[in-house]
Coordinates of C-alpha atoms (C1' of nucleotides) in Angstrom, one line a residue:
Chain V
X170 CA -210.8 -30.9 -113.8
X171 CA -210.9 -33.7 -116.3
X172 CA -208.5 -33.9 -119.2
X173 CA -211.4 -33.2 -121.6
X174 CA -212.4 -30.1 -119.8
X175 CA -208.8 -28.8 -119.9
X176 CA -208.6 -29.6 -123.5
X177 CA -211.8 -27.8 -124.2
X178 CA -210.7 -24.8 -122.4
X179 CA -207.4 -24.6 -124.2
X180 CA -209.1 -25.0 -127.6
X181 CA -211.7 -22.3 -126.9
X182 CA -211.2 -19.4 -129.2
X183 CA -209.5 -16.3 -127.7
X184 CA -212.0 -13.5 -127.2
X185 CA -212.4 -11.0 -129.9
X186 CA -212.7 -7.2 -129.4
X187 CA -216.0 -5.5 -129.5
X188 CA -215.0 -4.0 -132.9
X189 CA -214.5 -7.4 -134.3
X190 CA -217.8 -8.6 -132.8
X191 CA -219.6 -5.8 -134.7
X192 CA -217.8 -6.7 -137.9
X193 CA -218.6 -10.4 -137.5
X194 CA -222.3 -9.6 -136.8
X195 CA -222.5 -7.4 -139.9
X196 CA -220.9 -10.0 -142.0
X197 CA -223.2 -12.7 -140.7
X198 CA -226.2 -10.5 -141.3
X199 CA -225.1 -10.2 -144.9
X200 CA -224.7 -6.4 -144.8
X201 CA -222.9 -4.9 -147.8
X202 CA -223.0 -8.3 -149.4
X203 CA -221.2 -9.8 -146.5
X204 CA -217.9 -8.1 -147.4
X205 CA -215.5 -6.1 -145.5
X206 CA -213.3 -3.2 -146.7
X207 CA -211.5 -0.9 -144.3
X208 CA -209.1 2.0 -144.6
X209 CA -206.2 3.6 -142.8
X210 CA -206.7 7.4 -143.1
X211 CA -203.6 9.4 -142.0
X212 CA -203.4 13.1 -142.4
X213 CA -200.0 13.9 -144.0
X214 CA -199.1 16.5 -141.5
X215 CA -196.7 14.6 -139.2
X216 CA -195.0 11.3 -138.6
X217 CA -196.7 8.2 -137.6
X218 CA -196.4 7.1 -133.9
X219 CA -197.1 3.9 -132.0
X220 CA -200.7 5.1 -131.5
X221 CA -201.1 5.0 -135.3
X222 CA -199.7 1.5 -135.2
X223 CA -202.6 0.4 -133.1
X224 CA -205.0 1.7 -135.7
X225 CA -203.0 0.3 -138.6
X226 CA -203.0 -3.2 -137.0
X227 CA -206.8 -3.0 -136.6
X228 CA -207.6 -1.6 -140.0
X229 CA -205.3 -4.0 -141.9
X230 CA -205.8 -6.8 -139.5
X231 CA -209.6 -6.9 -139.6
X232 CA -209.7 -6.7 -143.4
X233 CA -207.2 -9.5 -143.8
X234 CA -208.7 -11.8 -141.2
X235 CA -212.2 -11.5 -142.7
X236 CA -211.2 -11.8 -146.3
X237 CA -211.3 -8.1 -147.3
X238 CA -209.0 -5.3 -148.2
X239 CA -207.7 -2.2 -146.5
X240 CA -207.0 1.0 -148.4
X241 CA -204.5 3.6 -147.6
X242 CA -206.1 6.9 -147.8
X243 CA -204.4 10.2 -147.1
X244 CA -206.8 12.6 -145.5
X245 CA -205.4 15.6 -147.3
X246 CA -208.1 18.2 -147.0
X247 CA -206.1 21.0 -145.4
X248 CA -203.2 22.2 -147.7
X249 CA -202.0 24.6 -145.0
X250 CA -200.8 21.8 -142.8
X251 CA -199.9 19.1 -145.1
X252 CA -196.9 18.1 -147.1
X253 CA -195.5 15.4 -149.3
X254 CA -192.6 14.9 -146.9
X255 CA -195.1 13.3 -144.6
X256 CA -196.7 11.1 -147.3
X257 CA -193.4 9.4 -148.0
X258 CA -192.6 8.7 -144.3
X259 CA -196.1 7.4 -143.6
X260 CA -195.8 4.9 -146.5
X261 CA -192.4 3.8 -145.3
X262 CA -193.6 3.2 -141.8
X263 CA -196.7 1.2 -142.7
X264 CA -194.5 -1.0 -144.9
X265 CA -192.0 -1.4 -142.2
X266 CA -194.7 -2.6 -139.9
X267 CA -195.5 -5.3 -142.4
X268 CA -198.7 -4.1 -144.0
X269 CA -199.5 -3.5 -147.6
X270 CA -202.2 -1.5 -149.4
X271 CA -201.1 -2.9 -152.8
X272 CA -202.4 -0.6 -155.5
X273 CA -205.0 1.1 -153.3
X274 CA -203.2 4.3 -152.4
X275 CA -205.9 6.9 -152.3
X276 CA -206.2 10.5 -151.3
X277 CA -209.2 12.4 -150.2
X278 CA -208.1 15.0 -152.7
X279 CA -208.9 12.4 -155.4
X280 CA -212.5 13.0 -154.5
X281 CA -212.6 16.8 -154.5
X282 CA -214.6 16.8 -157.7
X283 CA -217.2 14.3 -156.4
X284 CA -217.3 16.1 -153.1
X285 CA -217.9 19.4 -154.8
X286 CA -220.7 17.9 -156.9
X287 CA -222.3 16.4 -153.7
X288 CA -222.1 19.9 -152.1
X289 CA -223.9 21.4 -155.1
X290 CA -226.5 18.6 -154.9
X291 CA -227.1 19.4 -151.2
X292 CA -227.6 23.1 -152.1
X293 CA -230.1 22.2 -154.8
X294 CA -232.0 20.1 -152.3
X295 CA -232.1 23.0 -149.9
X296 CA -229.6 21.2 -147.5
X297 CA -226.7 23.6 -147.7
X298 CA -226.2 27.3 -147.8
X299 CA -223.4 29.9 -148.1
X300 CA -222.9 31.9 -144.9
X301 CA -221.3 35.3 -145.2
X302 CA -220.7 35.9 -141.6
X303 CA -217.3 36.0 -139.9
X304 CA -216.0 33.0 -138.1
X305 CA -216.6 34.3 -134.6
X306 CA -220.2 35.2 -135.3
X307 CA -220.9 31.8 -136.7
X308 CA -219.2 30.3 -133.8
X309 CA -221.2 32.3 -131.2
X310 CA -224.5 31.5 -133.0
X311 CA -223.7 27.8 -132.7
X312 CA -224.3 28.1 -128.9
X313 CA -222.4 26.0 -126.4
X314 CA -222.7 22.4 -125.5
X315 CA -225.4 23.2 -123.0
X316 CA -227.2 25.9 -125.0
X317 CA -228.8 25.5 -128.4
X318 CA -227.7 27.5 -131.4
X319 CA -229.6 30.1 -133.3
X320 CA -230.1 30.2 -137.1
X321 CA -227.9 32.2 -139.3
X322 CA -229.6 35.1 -141.2
X323 CA -228.3 33.5 -144.4
X324 CA -229.8 30.1 -143.6
X325 CA -232.7 30.5 -146.0
X326 CA -230.9 32.0 -149.0
X327 CA -232.4 30.7 -152.2
X328 CA -230.8 27.9 -154.2
X329 CA -229.7 30.0 -157.2
X330 CA -227.9 32.5 -155.0
X331 CA -226.2 29.7 -153.0
X332 CA -225.0 28.0 -156.2
X333 CA -223.7 31.2 -157.6
X334 CA -221.9 32.1 -154.4
X335 CA -220.4 28.7 -154.0
X336 CA -219.1 28.7 -157.5
X337 CA -217.6 32.1 -157.0
X338 CA -216.0 31.0 -153.7
X339 CA -214.2 28.3 -155.7
X340 CA -213.1 30.7 -158.4
X341 CA -211.3 32.7 -155.8
X342 CA -213.6 35.8 -156.0
X343 CA -213.8 36.0 -152.2
X344 CA -211.2 36.3 -149.5
X345 CA -210.3 33.5 -147.2
X346 CA -212.7 33.6 -144.2
X347 CA -215.2 35.8 -145.9
X348 CA -217.8 33.0 -146.3
X349 CA -218.3 29.3 -145.9
X350 CA -220.7 26.6 -147.1
X351 CA -222.8 25.1 -144.3
X352 CA -224.9 22.0 -144.2
X353 CA -228.5 22.7 -143.1
X354 CA -229.0 20.1 -140.4
X355 CA -230.3 21.1 -137.0
X356 CA -229.1 24.3 -135.4
X357 CA -230.8 23.4 -132.1
X358 CA -229.4 19.8 -131.9
X359 CA -227.9 18.8 -128.5
X360 CA -225.0 17.6 -130.6
X361 CA -222.8 20.5 -131.6
X362 CA -221.7 18.8 -134.7
X363 CA -225.2 18.8 -136.1
X364 CA -225.7 22.5 -135.7
X365 CA -225.3 23.4 -139.4
X366 CA -221.7 22.3 -139.7
X367 CA -219.3 24.1 -142.0
X368 CA -218.5 21.8 -144.9
X369 CA -216.4 24.0 -147.2
X370 CA -214.0 26.8 -146.5
X371 CA -211.9 29.0 -148.8
X372 CA -208.2 28.3 -148.8
X373 CA -205.8 29.8 -151.3
X374 CA -202.7 28.0 -150.2
X375 CA -201.8 25.5 -153.0
X376 CA -202.5 21.9 -152.3
X377 CA -199.6 19.4 -152.4
X378 CA -201.4 17.3 -155.0
X379 CA -204.0 19.4 -156.7
X380 CA -202.0 22.7 -156.7
X381 CA -204.3 25.7 -157.3
X382 CA -207.1 23.9 -158.9
X383 CA -209.4 24.4 -155.9
X384 CA -210.0 27.5 -153.8
X385 CA -212.5 25.7 -151.7
X386 CA -211.7 22.7 -149.5
X387 CA -214.0 20.3 -147.7
X388 CA -213.9 19.9 -143.9
X389 CA -213.1 16.6 -142.3
X390 CA -216.7 15.7 -141.6
X391 CA -217.7 16.4 -145.2
X392 CA -214.7 14.4 -146.6
X393 CA -214.2 11.4 -144.5
X394 CA -217.5 9.5 -144.6
X395 CA -218.0 10.3 -148.2
X396 CA -214.5 9.1 -149.1
X397 CA -215.4 5.9 -147.3
X398 CA -218.5 5.7 -149.4
X399 CA -216.8 6.4 -152.7
X400 CA -214.2 3.6 -151.9
X401 CA -216.8 1.1 -150.8
X402 CA -215.4 1.0 -147.2
X403 CA -217.7 -1.0 -145.0
X404 CA -216.2 -0.4 -141.6
X405 CA -214.6 2.9 -140.8
X406 CA -212.6 2.4 -137.6
X407 CA -211.5 5.5 -135.8
X408 CA -210.8 6.7 -132.3
X409 CA -213.2 7.6 -129.5
X410 CA -213.2 11.3 -130.0
X411 CA -215.1 10.9 -133.2
X412 CA -218.0 9.3 -131.5
X413 CA -219.9 12.5 -131.4
X414 CA -219.3 12.9 -135.1
X415 CA -221.1 9.7 -136.0
X416 CA -224.6 11.2 -136.3
X417 CA -223.2 13.6 -138.8
X418 CA -221.3 10.9 -140.6
X419 CA -224.5 9.0 -140.9
X420 CA -226.5 12.0 -142.0
X421 CA -224.2 12.7 -144.9
X422 CA -224.3 9.1 -145.9
X423 CA -228.1 9.2 -145.8
X424 CA -228.0 12.0 -148.3
X425 CA -225.5 10.3 -150.5
X426 CA -226.5 6.7 -150.7
X427 CA -228.5 5.3 -153.5
X428 CA -228.4 1.6 -152.6
X429 CA -228.4 -0.5 -149.5
X430 CA -224.6 -0.2 -149.2
X431 CA -223.4 2.1 -146.4
X432 CA -220.2 2.4 -144.4
X433 CA -220.3 2.1 -140.6
X434 CA -218.1 4.1 -138.3
X435 CA -216.9 2.3 -135.1
X436 CA -214.8 4.0 -132.5
X437 CA -212.2 2.4 -130.2
X438 CA -209.9 3.7 -127.6
X439 CA -206.6 5.4 -128.7
X440 CA -203.3 4.2 -127.4
X441 CA -201.8 6.1 -124.5
X442 CA -198.4 5.2 -123.0
X443 CA -197.0 6.2 -119.7
X444 CA -194.1 8.7 -119.6
X445 CA -194.7 9.9 -123.2
X446 CA -197.4 11.5 -125.3
X447 CA -199.0 11.0 -128.6
X448 CA -200.1 14.5 -129.7
X449 CA -198.6 15.1 -133.1
X450 CA -198.7 18.8 -132.5
X451 CA -196.6 18.5 -129.3
X452 CA -194.2 16.0 -130.8
X453 CA -193.7 18.5 -133.6
X454 CA -192.9 21.2 -131.0
X455 CA -190.3 18.9 -129.4
X456 CA -188.7 18.6 -132.8
X457 CA -188.9 22.3 -133.7
X458 CA -187.6 23.4 -130.3
X459 CA -184.7 21.0 -130.4
X460 CA -185.8 19.2 -127.3
X461 CA -185.1 16.0 -129.3
X462 CA -182.9 15.4 -132.3
X463 CA -185.7 15.0 -134.8
X464 CA -188.8 12.9 -135.5
X465 CA -186.6 9.8 -135.4
X466 CA -184.9 10.5 -132.1
X467 CA -184.9 7.2 -130.3
X468 CA -186.7 8.7 -127.4
X469 CA -189.7 9.6 -129.5
X470 CA -192.8 7.4 -129.7
X471 CA -192.8 7.7 -133.4
X472 CA -192.4 4.6 -135.5
X473 CA -189.2 6.0 -137.0
X474 CA -188.0 6.8 -133.5
X475 CA -188.8 3.3 -132.2
X476 CA -187.2 1.8 -135.3
X477 CA -184.0 3.7 -134.7
X478 CA -184.2 2.8 -131.0
X479 CA -184.1 -0.9 -132.0
X480 CA -187.7 -1.9 -131.8
X481 CA -189.0 -4.5 -134.2
X482 CA -192.3 -4.5 -136.0
X483 CA -193.1 -7.8 -134.5
X484 CA -192.6 -6.4 -131.0
X485 CA -194.9 -3.5 -131.7
X486 CA -197.6 -5.7 -133.2
X487 CA -197.3 -8.0 -130.2
X488 CA -197.7 -5.1 -127.9
X489 CA -200.7 -3.8 -129.7
X490 CA -202.1 -7.3 -129.5
X491 CA -201.6 -7.4 -125.8
X492 CA -203.4 -4.1 -125.0
X493 CA -206.6 -4.8 -127.0
X494 CA -209.3 -2.5 -128.3
X495 CA -212.0 -1.2 -125.9
X496 CA -214.0 1.9 -125.2
X497 CA -212.1 2.7 -122.0
X498 CA -209.7 5.5 -122.2
X499 CA -206.7 3.8 -120.7
X500 CA -203.1 4.6 -120.1
X501 CA -200.8 1.6 -120.9
X502 CA -197.7 1.0 -118.9
X503 CA -194.5 1.2 -121.0
X504 CA -193.3 -1.8 -119.1
X505 CA -195.6 -3.9 -121.3
X506 CA -194.0 -2.4 -124.4
X507 CA -190.6 -3.2 -122.9
X508 CA -191.7 -6.7 -122.2
X509 CA -192.7 -7.2 -125.8
X510 CA -189.4 -6.0 -127.2
X511 CA -187.4 -8.0 -124.7
X512 CA -189.4 -11.1 -125.6
X513 CA -188.7 -10.7 -129.3
X514 CA -185.1 -9.6 -129.1
X515 CA -184.3 -12.4 -126.6
X516 CA -185.0 -14.9 -129.3
X517 CA -183.3 -13.2 -132.2
X518 CA -180.2 -11.4 -131.1
X519 CA -176.6 -12.5 -130.9
X520 CA -175.0 -12.1 -127.5
X521 CA -171.9 -10.0 -127.6
X522 CA -169.6 -8.4 -125.1
X523 CA -169.6 -4.7 -124.7
X524 CA -168.2 -2.7 -121.8
X525 CA -169.8 0.6 -121.2
X526 CA -167.6 1.9 -118.5
X527 CA -164.3 0.1 -118.8
X528 CA -162.1 -0.8 -115.9
X529 CA -158.8 -2.5 -116.8
X530 CA -157.9 -5.9 -115.3
X531 CA -154.4 -7.1 -115.5
X532 CA -154.0 -10.9 -115.1
X533 CA -150.5 -11.1 -113.7
X534 CA -149.9 -14.7 -114.2
X535 CA -151.2 -14.8 -117.8
X536 CA -148.3 -14.7 -120.3
X537 CA -147.6 -11.3 -121.9
X538 CA -148.3 -11.4 -125.6
X539 CA -150.4 -14.5 -125.5
X540 CA -153.7 -14.5 -127.2
X541 CA -156.3 -17.2 -127.0
X542 CA -159.4 -17.4 -129.1
X543 CA -162.3 -18.6 -126.9
X544 CA -165.5 -20.0 -128.2
X545 CA -168.8 -18.4 -127.3
X546 CA -172.4 -19.4 -128.1
X547 CA -174.2 -16.7 -130.1
X548 CA -177.6 -17.3 -128.6
X549 CA -178.5 -19.9 -126.0
X550 CA -182.1 -19.6 -127.0
X551 CA -181.3 -20.7 -130.6
X552 CA -178.6 -23.1 -131.3
X553 CA -178.8 -22.6 -135.0
X554 CA -177.3 -19.1 -134.5
X555 CA -174.0 -20.9 -134.0
X556 CA -170.8 -19.9 -132.2
X557 CA -168.0 -17.4 -132.6
X558 CA -164.4 -16.9 -131.5
X559 CA -163.5 -14.0 -129.2
X560 CA -159.8 -13.1 -128.4
X561 CA -158.7 -13.2 -124.8
X562 CA -155.4 -11.8 -123.4
X563 CA -153.6 -10.6 -120.4
X564 CA -155.4 -7.3 -120.1
X565 CA -159.1 -7.1 -120.3
X566 CA -161.8 -4.5 -119.6
X567 CA -164.6 -5.2 -117.4
X568 CA -167.5 -3.0 -116.2
X569 CA -166.7 -0.5 -113.5
X570 CA -169.9 -1.6 -111.7
X571 CA -168.5 -5.2 -111.6
X572 CA -165.7 -4.3 -109.1
X573 CA -166.1 -2.9 -105.6
X574 CA -163.4 -2.2 -103.1
X575 CA -165.8 -2.8 -100.3
X576 CA -168.5 -5.1 -101.6
X577 CA -172.0 -5.2 -99.9
X578 CA -173.7 -8.4 -98.9
X579 CA -174.5 -10.7 -101.9
X580 CA -172.3 -8.9 -104.3
X581 CA -171.3 -11.8 -106.6
X582 CA -168.8 -9.8 -108.6
X583 CA -165.2 -8.8 -108.3
X584 CA -163.7 -7.5 -105.1
X585 CA -160.4 -7.9 -103.3
X586 CA -159.8 -11.6 -102.6
X587 CA -163.0 -12.7 -104.6
X588 CA -163.2 -14.9 -107.6
X589 CA -165.4 -14.6 -110.7
X590 CA -165.5 -16.2 -114.0
X591 CA -164.8 -14.2 -117.1
X592 CA -167.5 -15.7 -119.3
X593 CA -166.2 -18.1 -121.9
X594 CA -162.7 -17.9 -120.5
X595 CA -161.2 -18.4 -117.0
X596 CA -161.9 -17.9 -113.3
X597 CA -159.9 -15.0 -112.0
X598 CA -159.1 -13.9 -108.5
X599 CA -158.6 -10.3 -107.4
X600 CA -155.2 -9.8 -105.8
X601 CA -155.1 -6.0 -105.6
X602 CA -155.9 -2.8 -107.3
X603 CA -154.6 0.7 -108.0
X604 CA -156.5 3.6 -106.7
X605 CA -156.0 7.3 -107.4
X606 CA -155.6 8.8 -104.0
X607 CA -156.9 12.2 -105.1
X608 CA -160.0 11.2 -107.0
X609 CA -160.7 7.9 -105.3
X610 CA -161.2 6.3 -108.7
X611 CA -160.0 2.7 -109.1
X612 CA -157.7 2.7 -112.1
X613 CA -156.6 -0.8 -112.5
X614 CA -157.3 -4.2 -110.9
X615 CA -154.8 -6.9 -110.5
X616 CA -155.8 -10.5 -110.8
X617 CA -154.5 -14.0 -111.2
X618 CA -156.2 -16.7 -113.3
X619 CA -156.6 -20.4 -112.8
X620 CA -155.5 -22.2 -116.0
X621 CA -157.5 -25.3 -115.0
X622 CA -160.8 -23.4 -115.2
X623 CA -161.0 -22.7 -118.9
X624 CA -164.6 -22.8 -120.2
X625 CA -165.5 -26.0 -122.0
X626 CA -162.3 -27.8 -121.0
X627 CA -162.2 -27.2 -117.3
X628 CA -160.4 -29.7 -115.2
X629 CA -161.3 -27.9 -112.0
X630 CA -164.3 -28.5 -109.8
X631 CA -164.2 -24.8 -108.9
X632 CA -167.5 -22.9 -109.0
X633 CA -168.1 -19.2 -108.6
X634 CA -171.2 -17.2 -108.1
X635 CA -170.4 -14.4 -110.5
X636 CA -169.8 -14.4 -114.3
X637 CA -168.7 -11.2 -115.9
X638 CA -168.6 -10.0 -119.5
X639 CA -165.2 -8.6 -120.7
X640 CA -163.3 -7.4 -123.7
X641 CA -159.6 -8.0 -124.5
X642 CA -157.9 -4.6 -124.2
X643 CA -155.7 -4.9 -127.2
X644 CA -158.5 -6.2 -129.4
X645 CA -161.3 -4.0 -128.2
X646 CA -163.1 -1.6 -130.6
X647 CA -164.0 1.8 -129.4
X648 CA -167.7 2.7 -129.5
X649 CA -170.1 5.3 -128.5
X650 CA -173.2 4.1 -126.7
X651 CA -176.3 6.2 -126.2
X652 CA -178.4 5.3 -123.2
X653 CA -182.0 6.3 -123.3
X654 CA -184.4 6.8 -120.4
X655 CA -188.0 7.9 -120.5
X656 CA -188.4 11.2 -122.2
X657 CA -190.7 12.5 -119.4
X658 CA -190.5 11.9 -115.7
X659 CA -194.3 12.2 -115.4
X660 CA -196.6 9.3 -116.2
X661 CA -198.9 11.6 -118.2
X662 CA -197.0 14.7 -119.1
X663 CA -199.5 16.1 -121.5
X664 CA -202.5 15.5 -119.2
X665 CA -201.7 18.1 -116.5
X666 CA -204.0 21.0 -116.8
X667 CA -201.9 23.4 -114.8
X668 CA -198.5 22.4 -116.1
X669 CA -196.9 22.6 -119.5
X670 CA -195.7 19.2 -120.6
X671 CA -192.2 20.7 -121.1
X672 CA -191.9 20.9 -117.4
X673 CA -191.8 17.2 -117.1
X674 CA -189.0 16.6 -119.7
X675 CA -186.5 14.2 -118.1
X676 CA -183.1 15.9 -118.2
X677 CA -181.4 12.5 -118.1
X678 CA -183.3 11.0 -121.0
X679 CA -180.1 10.7 -123.0
X680 CA -176.7 9.8 -121.7
X681 CA -173.9 9.5 -124.2
X682 CA -170.9 7.3 -123.3
X683 CA -168.0 7.7 -125.7
X684 CA -165.3 5.5 -124.1
X685 CA -167.0 2.2 -124.5
X686 CA -165.2 -1.0 -125.6
X687 CA -166.9 -3.7 -127.7
X688 CA -165.6 -7.1 -129.0
X689 CA -164.0 -7.1 -132.4
X690 CA -166.7 -9.2 -134.1
X691 CA -168.8 -6.1 -134.1
X692 CA -166.5 -4.3 -136.4
X693 CA -168.7 -4.7 -139.5
X694 CA -172.0 -4.2 -137.8
X695 CA -174.5 -2.2 -139.9
X696 CA -177.1 0.3 -138.8
X697 CA -180.2 -1.2 -137.3
X698 CA -178.4 -4.5 -136.5
X699 CA -179.4 -5.6 -133.1
X700 CA -177.4 -7.3 -130.4
X701 CA -177.7 -8.3 -126.8
X702 CA -174.8 -6.8 -124.9
X703 CA -174.5 -9.6 -122.4
X704 CA -175.7 -8.7 -118.9
X705 CA -176.6 -5.2 -120.0
X706 CA -179.4 -5.0 -122.5
X707 CA -180.3 -4.9 -126.1
X708 CA -178.5 -2.5 -128.4
X709 CA -178.9 -1.4 -132.0
X710 CA -176.4 0.1 -134.3
X711 CA -177.3 3.8 -135.0
X712 CA -177.3 5.5 -138.4
X713 CA -174.6 7.8 -137.1
X714 CA -172.1 5.0 -137.2
X715 CA -169.2 5.5 -139.5
X716 CA -166.5 3.2 -140.8
X717 CA -164.2 4.4 -138.0
X718 CA -166.7 4.7 -135.2
X719 CA -169.5 2.6 -134.1
X720 CA -172.5 4.1 -132.4
X721 CA -175.0 2.0 -130.5
X722 CA -178.5 2.9 -129.1
X723 CA -179.6 1.0 -126.1
X724 CA -183.1 -0.3 -126.9
X725 CA -183.9 -1.6 -123.5
X726 CA -182.1 -2.9 -120.5
X727 CA -182.1 -6.5 -119.4
X728 CA -184.1 -7.0 -116.2
X729 CA -181.8 -6.4 -113.4
X730 CA -182.6 -8.0 -110.1
X731 CA -179.3 -6.9 -108.6
X732 CA -180.3 -3.3 -109.2
X733 CA -183.5 -4.0 -107.4
X734 CA -181.9 -5.6 -104.4
X735 CA -179.5 -2.7 -104.3
X736 CA -182.1 0.0 -104.0
Chain S
rU28 C1' -228.5 23.6 -117.0
rG29 C1' -227.2 19.9 -122.2
rU30 C1' -226.0 15.4 -125.3
rC31 C1' -223.0 11.2 -125.8
rC32 C1' -219.3 7.6 -124.0
rC33 C1' -216.9 4.9 -120.0
rG34 C1' -216.2 2.7 -114.6
rU35 C1' -213.6 -5.4 -113.3
rA36 C1' -206.6 -6.7 -108.7
rG37 C1' -201.1 -1.7 -109.2
rU38 C1' -201.7 -1.5 -115.0
rG39 C1' -204.1 -3.4 -119.5
rU40 C1' -207.7 -6.8 -121.0
rA41 C1' -211.3 -11.6 -120.3
rA42 C1' -215.6 -13.7 -118.3
rU43 C1' -219.1 -19.2 -123.3
rU44 C1' -224.0 -13.0 -123.8
rG45 C1' -227.7 -14.0 -116.6
rG46 C1' -224.8 -19.3 -113.4
rC47 C1' -220.8 -16.3 -107.6
rA48 C1' -214.2 -13.4 -111.5
rA49 C1' -209.7 -15.5 -115.7
rC50 C1' -205.2 -14.0 -118.5
rA51 C1' -200.9 -10.8 -119.4
rC52 C1' -197.6 -7.2 -117.5
rG53 C1' -195.8 -5.7 -112.9
rU54 C1' -194.7 -7.4 -107.7
rC55 C1' -192.9 -11.3 -104.3
rU56 C1' -190.9 -16.6 -103.1
rG57 C1' -188.1 -20.8 -104.6
rA58 C1' -185.5 -24.0 -108.3
rU59 C1' -182.0 -23.7 -112.1
rU60 C1' -178.2 -21.1 -114.8
rC61 C1' -170.8 -19.8 -117.1
rU62 C1' -175.9 -13.5 -118.7
rG63 C1' -178.2 -11.4 -111.0
rG64 C1' -181.0 -12.5 -118.4
rA65 C1' -183.9 -16.5 -120.2
rU66 C1' -186.5 -20.8 -118.3
rC67 C1' -189.4 -23.6 -114.6
rA68 C1' -192.5 -24.0 -110.1
rG69 C1' -195.3 -21.2 -106.8
rA70 C1' -197.5 -16.9 -104.0
rA71 C1' -199.9 -12.4 -102.9
rG72 C1' -203.3 -9.0 -104.9
rA73 C1' -210.2 -7.3 -107.1
rG74 C1' -215.7 -9.7 -105.1
rU75 C1' -216.5 -6.0 -110.3
rU76 C1' -217.5 2.7 -108.1
rC77 C1' -222.0 3.2 -104.8
rA78 C1' -227.4 2.5 -103.7
rG79 C1' -231.8 0.4 -105.1
rG80 C1' -234.6 -2.9 -108.5
rU81 C1' -235.7 -7.3 -111.9
rU82 C1' -234.4 -12.6 -111.2
rC83 C1' -233.9 -18.9 -108.1
rG84 C1' -229.3 -16.4 -109.6
rA85 C1' -226.4 -9.8 -111.8
rG86 C1' -219.7 -7.8 -113.3
rA87 C1' -223.4 -8.3 -117.2
rC88 C1' -230.3 -6.1 -117.5
rC89 C1' -233.3 -1.4 -115.4
rU90 C1' -233.3 3.3 -112.3
rG91 C1' -230.6 6.8 -109.7
rA92 C1' -226.3 8.7 -107.7
rC93 C1' -220.9 9.3 -107.8
rG94 C1' -216.3 9.4 -110.6
rG95 C1' -213.6 10.0 -115.4
rG96 C1' -213.8 11.5 -120.5
rA97 C1' -215.6 13.7 -125.2
rC98 C1' -218.3 17.8 -127.7
rA99 C1' -218.5 25.1 -128.3
rA100 C1' -211.3 24.9 -134.9
rC101 C1' -213.2 28.1 -141.5
rC102 C1' -208.1 21.2 -137.6
rA103 C1' -208.2 16.0 -138.5

RNA sequence: UGUCCCGUAGUGUAAUUGGCAACACGUCUGAUUCUGGAUCAGAAGAGUUCAGGUUCGAGACCUGACGGGACAACCA
C-alpha cells in the first residue's frame, strides 16, 4: 500500500451509527429548519444504571455534536410509582457523567394542562371517548396480537357526553378504574397499540409535583410524543421496545401539529451486560430484599454503584463509545467494560503498596530499629505525578500468595532458597520459615537481604525474576478491603424463562478482608480517591471509611497471567 | 393464524451505500519490564443463518425458509 493510501485510510472518518445517519440526513434535508433538539426522559421511579448512560451519551452527544440542545425531561405521569428522591439522584448522576441540561429541566407534568386540552380537542373531533368498562373487559375486547379487537359499546358516545364525563373524571367524581379516556384509532389494527389506546386514567394518589390538582393522568403514549412536540424536540431517541409504539406516536403528532415541524422517534438497542441485569424493577427487588446493600452497592450496575466501585465517567463513556448503537439486541461482555476502566485508571492512578493477606517477613541481617525511606515512582505512565517516600524496615508484610513452601514450576516469587526483589528496596533471600504444625499455616518467613542491591543505587549485577510489593510492619496502616466479583454467576440471569434470577446470585460476590495492611501515605485518602495497589488491581476509598479506619473497594483486578497459567 | 424488528470471527461493532470482509475486546505466541500490569511485535479465528433470484459482480437489493426478539399494563 502506498503512503498516500495509508494516509487516506487513517484520515477517513470513523463510521457513524445508523441513528446519527438519520439525523444527518434530516439536517441536510432541512427538516425542522435544519436544527436538532433531543431529550433525555427518565421516569423518576428508580436510580439510573449504565444502560441509561448509553441513552444519555446519545441524547446529549448527538445534540452537542450537531449544534443543538438536549433537554432533561422527567417522565412523571404516574404518581403511584414516582418520587422526588429519584429526581435528585438522577440529576446528580447525569452531572457526574459530565452532561448538562442547563436551564432546560422539564417535567411531563408541566404539560398536564396542554395535554388535557389536547384530549378535549380530540373528543371534540370525535377522536376520543370515555369508556366505562372495567379493565379486564377493555383488555379482552382489544383482542390478541394475532386476533383483531372489537369495538367498545361506548365507542360512539356523543361529544357532549364525553366532554362531561371526562371533566367529571378529573373532578374526582368517579372511582379509580371505573372509566378511562380512549383515543379512537383503529380497533382492528394489526398493531395492538393502535386499538383505541387508553390515554387517560383516574389516579387519586397525589403527584410529587402537582399534588392533588389532577385526578386524571395521561398514559405514556399520550404524554411522551406530545411533550417532545411542546418542547420542539426533533429527534426522540429511545430503545427498541418502543418501535411498535411509533405509529401511535406519529398518529398523535398528526393530530397535534399545525406547522411543518414534527419530532421523529428513532429506536436503538438497549445495553445488556453479561452477569448482571438492567431491569429497574428487579434491581429494586435486590435492594428491598437486602441482597445488596443499597442502590449504590458497588456490585450494582447503577451509576451510583459504579461510582462507588471506583468507575470514572470517562471509562463509562469510553465503553459506551466502544459498543455502539444498532438495532441488534446484543449482550455485551463485561470484560469490555473492565478494559475501559483499566485503560483509564492505568493512566491516572498513583501506584501504592497494599497487602491484602499479610505474611510477615523478618529480614534477619537488617539492623533492628533501622528505618530507611525508599523512593517510589507514583505512576510510570505519567512522570508528572512524581515520586514519594515509603518507609522500609526489618519486618515487612508481603502477600501470602507470594510465598510457597513448595513452589510449582515458573513460580517467580518467594520460596525457600529463592530470591526476589522487594520493589523499591532490596533483593531478599528466603532462609527459612515458621509453620504452625497443627494448622499448616506459614506464620513467618525468615530472609536475609543484600545491601548492595538497593533500588536506584545498586552496586550489584544481581537480577531476579520476581518483584513483590510490601509494607513495613511497624509503619503499616490497617485497612478493610472489599473484593467484588460478578453479582450473578449466569451470563444472563434475568433472561432464563424457567428460573428466577435470584437463583443465579453469586454467593461470593463480596469478600470482606479486615486484616489488610497499606502503606502510610494512604492515611489521609478520601472517599472516591483511586489507587492502583501494585500487582493487585485498582482500588477506591469507600464512603464507609472513618478517620480511624480506611475501607477500600476493589474496582477491578489487574490482568493476571500467573493466575491463568496456574489454572 | 397476525404485525413489526433483527441475523457478519467467541463477544461487540465496521465495510466508502453493489466491487470477493475491517476494527476493538477476548484468546494465543514472542520481546521488554524493579507491577506475571502497562508497552511493543506477531498469530489464530467468520466467507457474512440457509436456499433461490437480479447483476459482469451481493454481507448489502428481491423472494422464501430457518433462527432470535418485540407487541395482548388503567407501567414507562
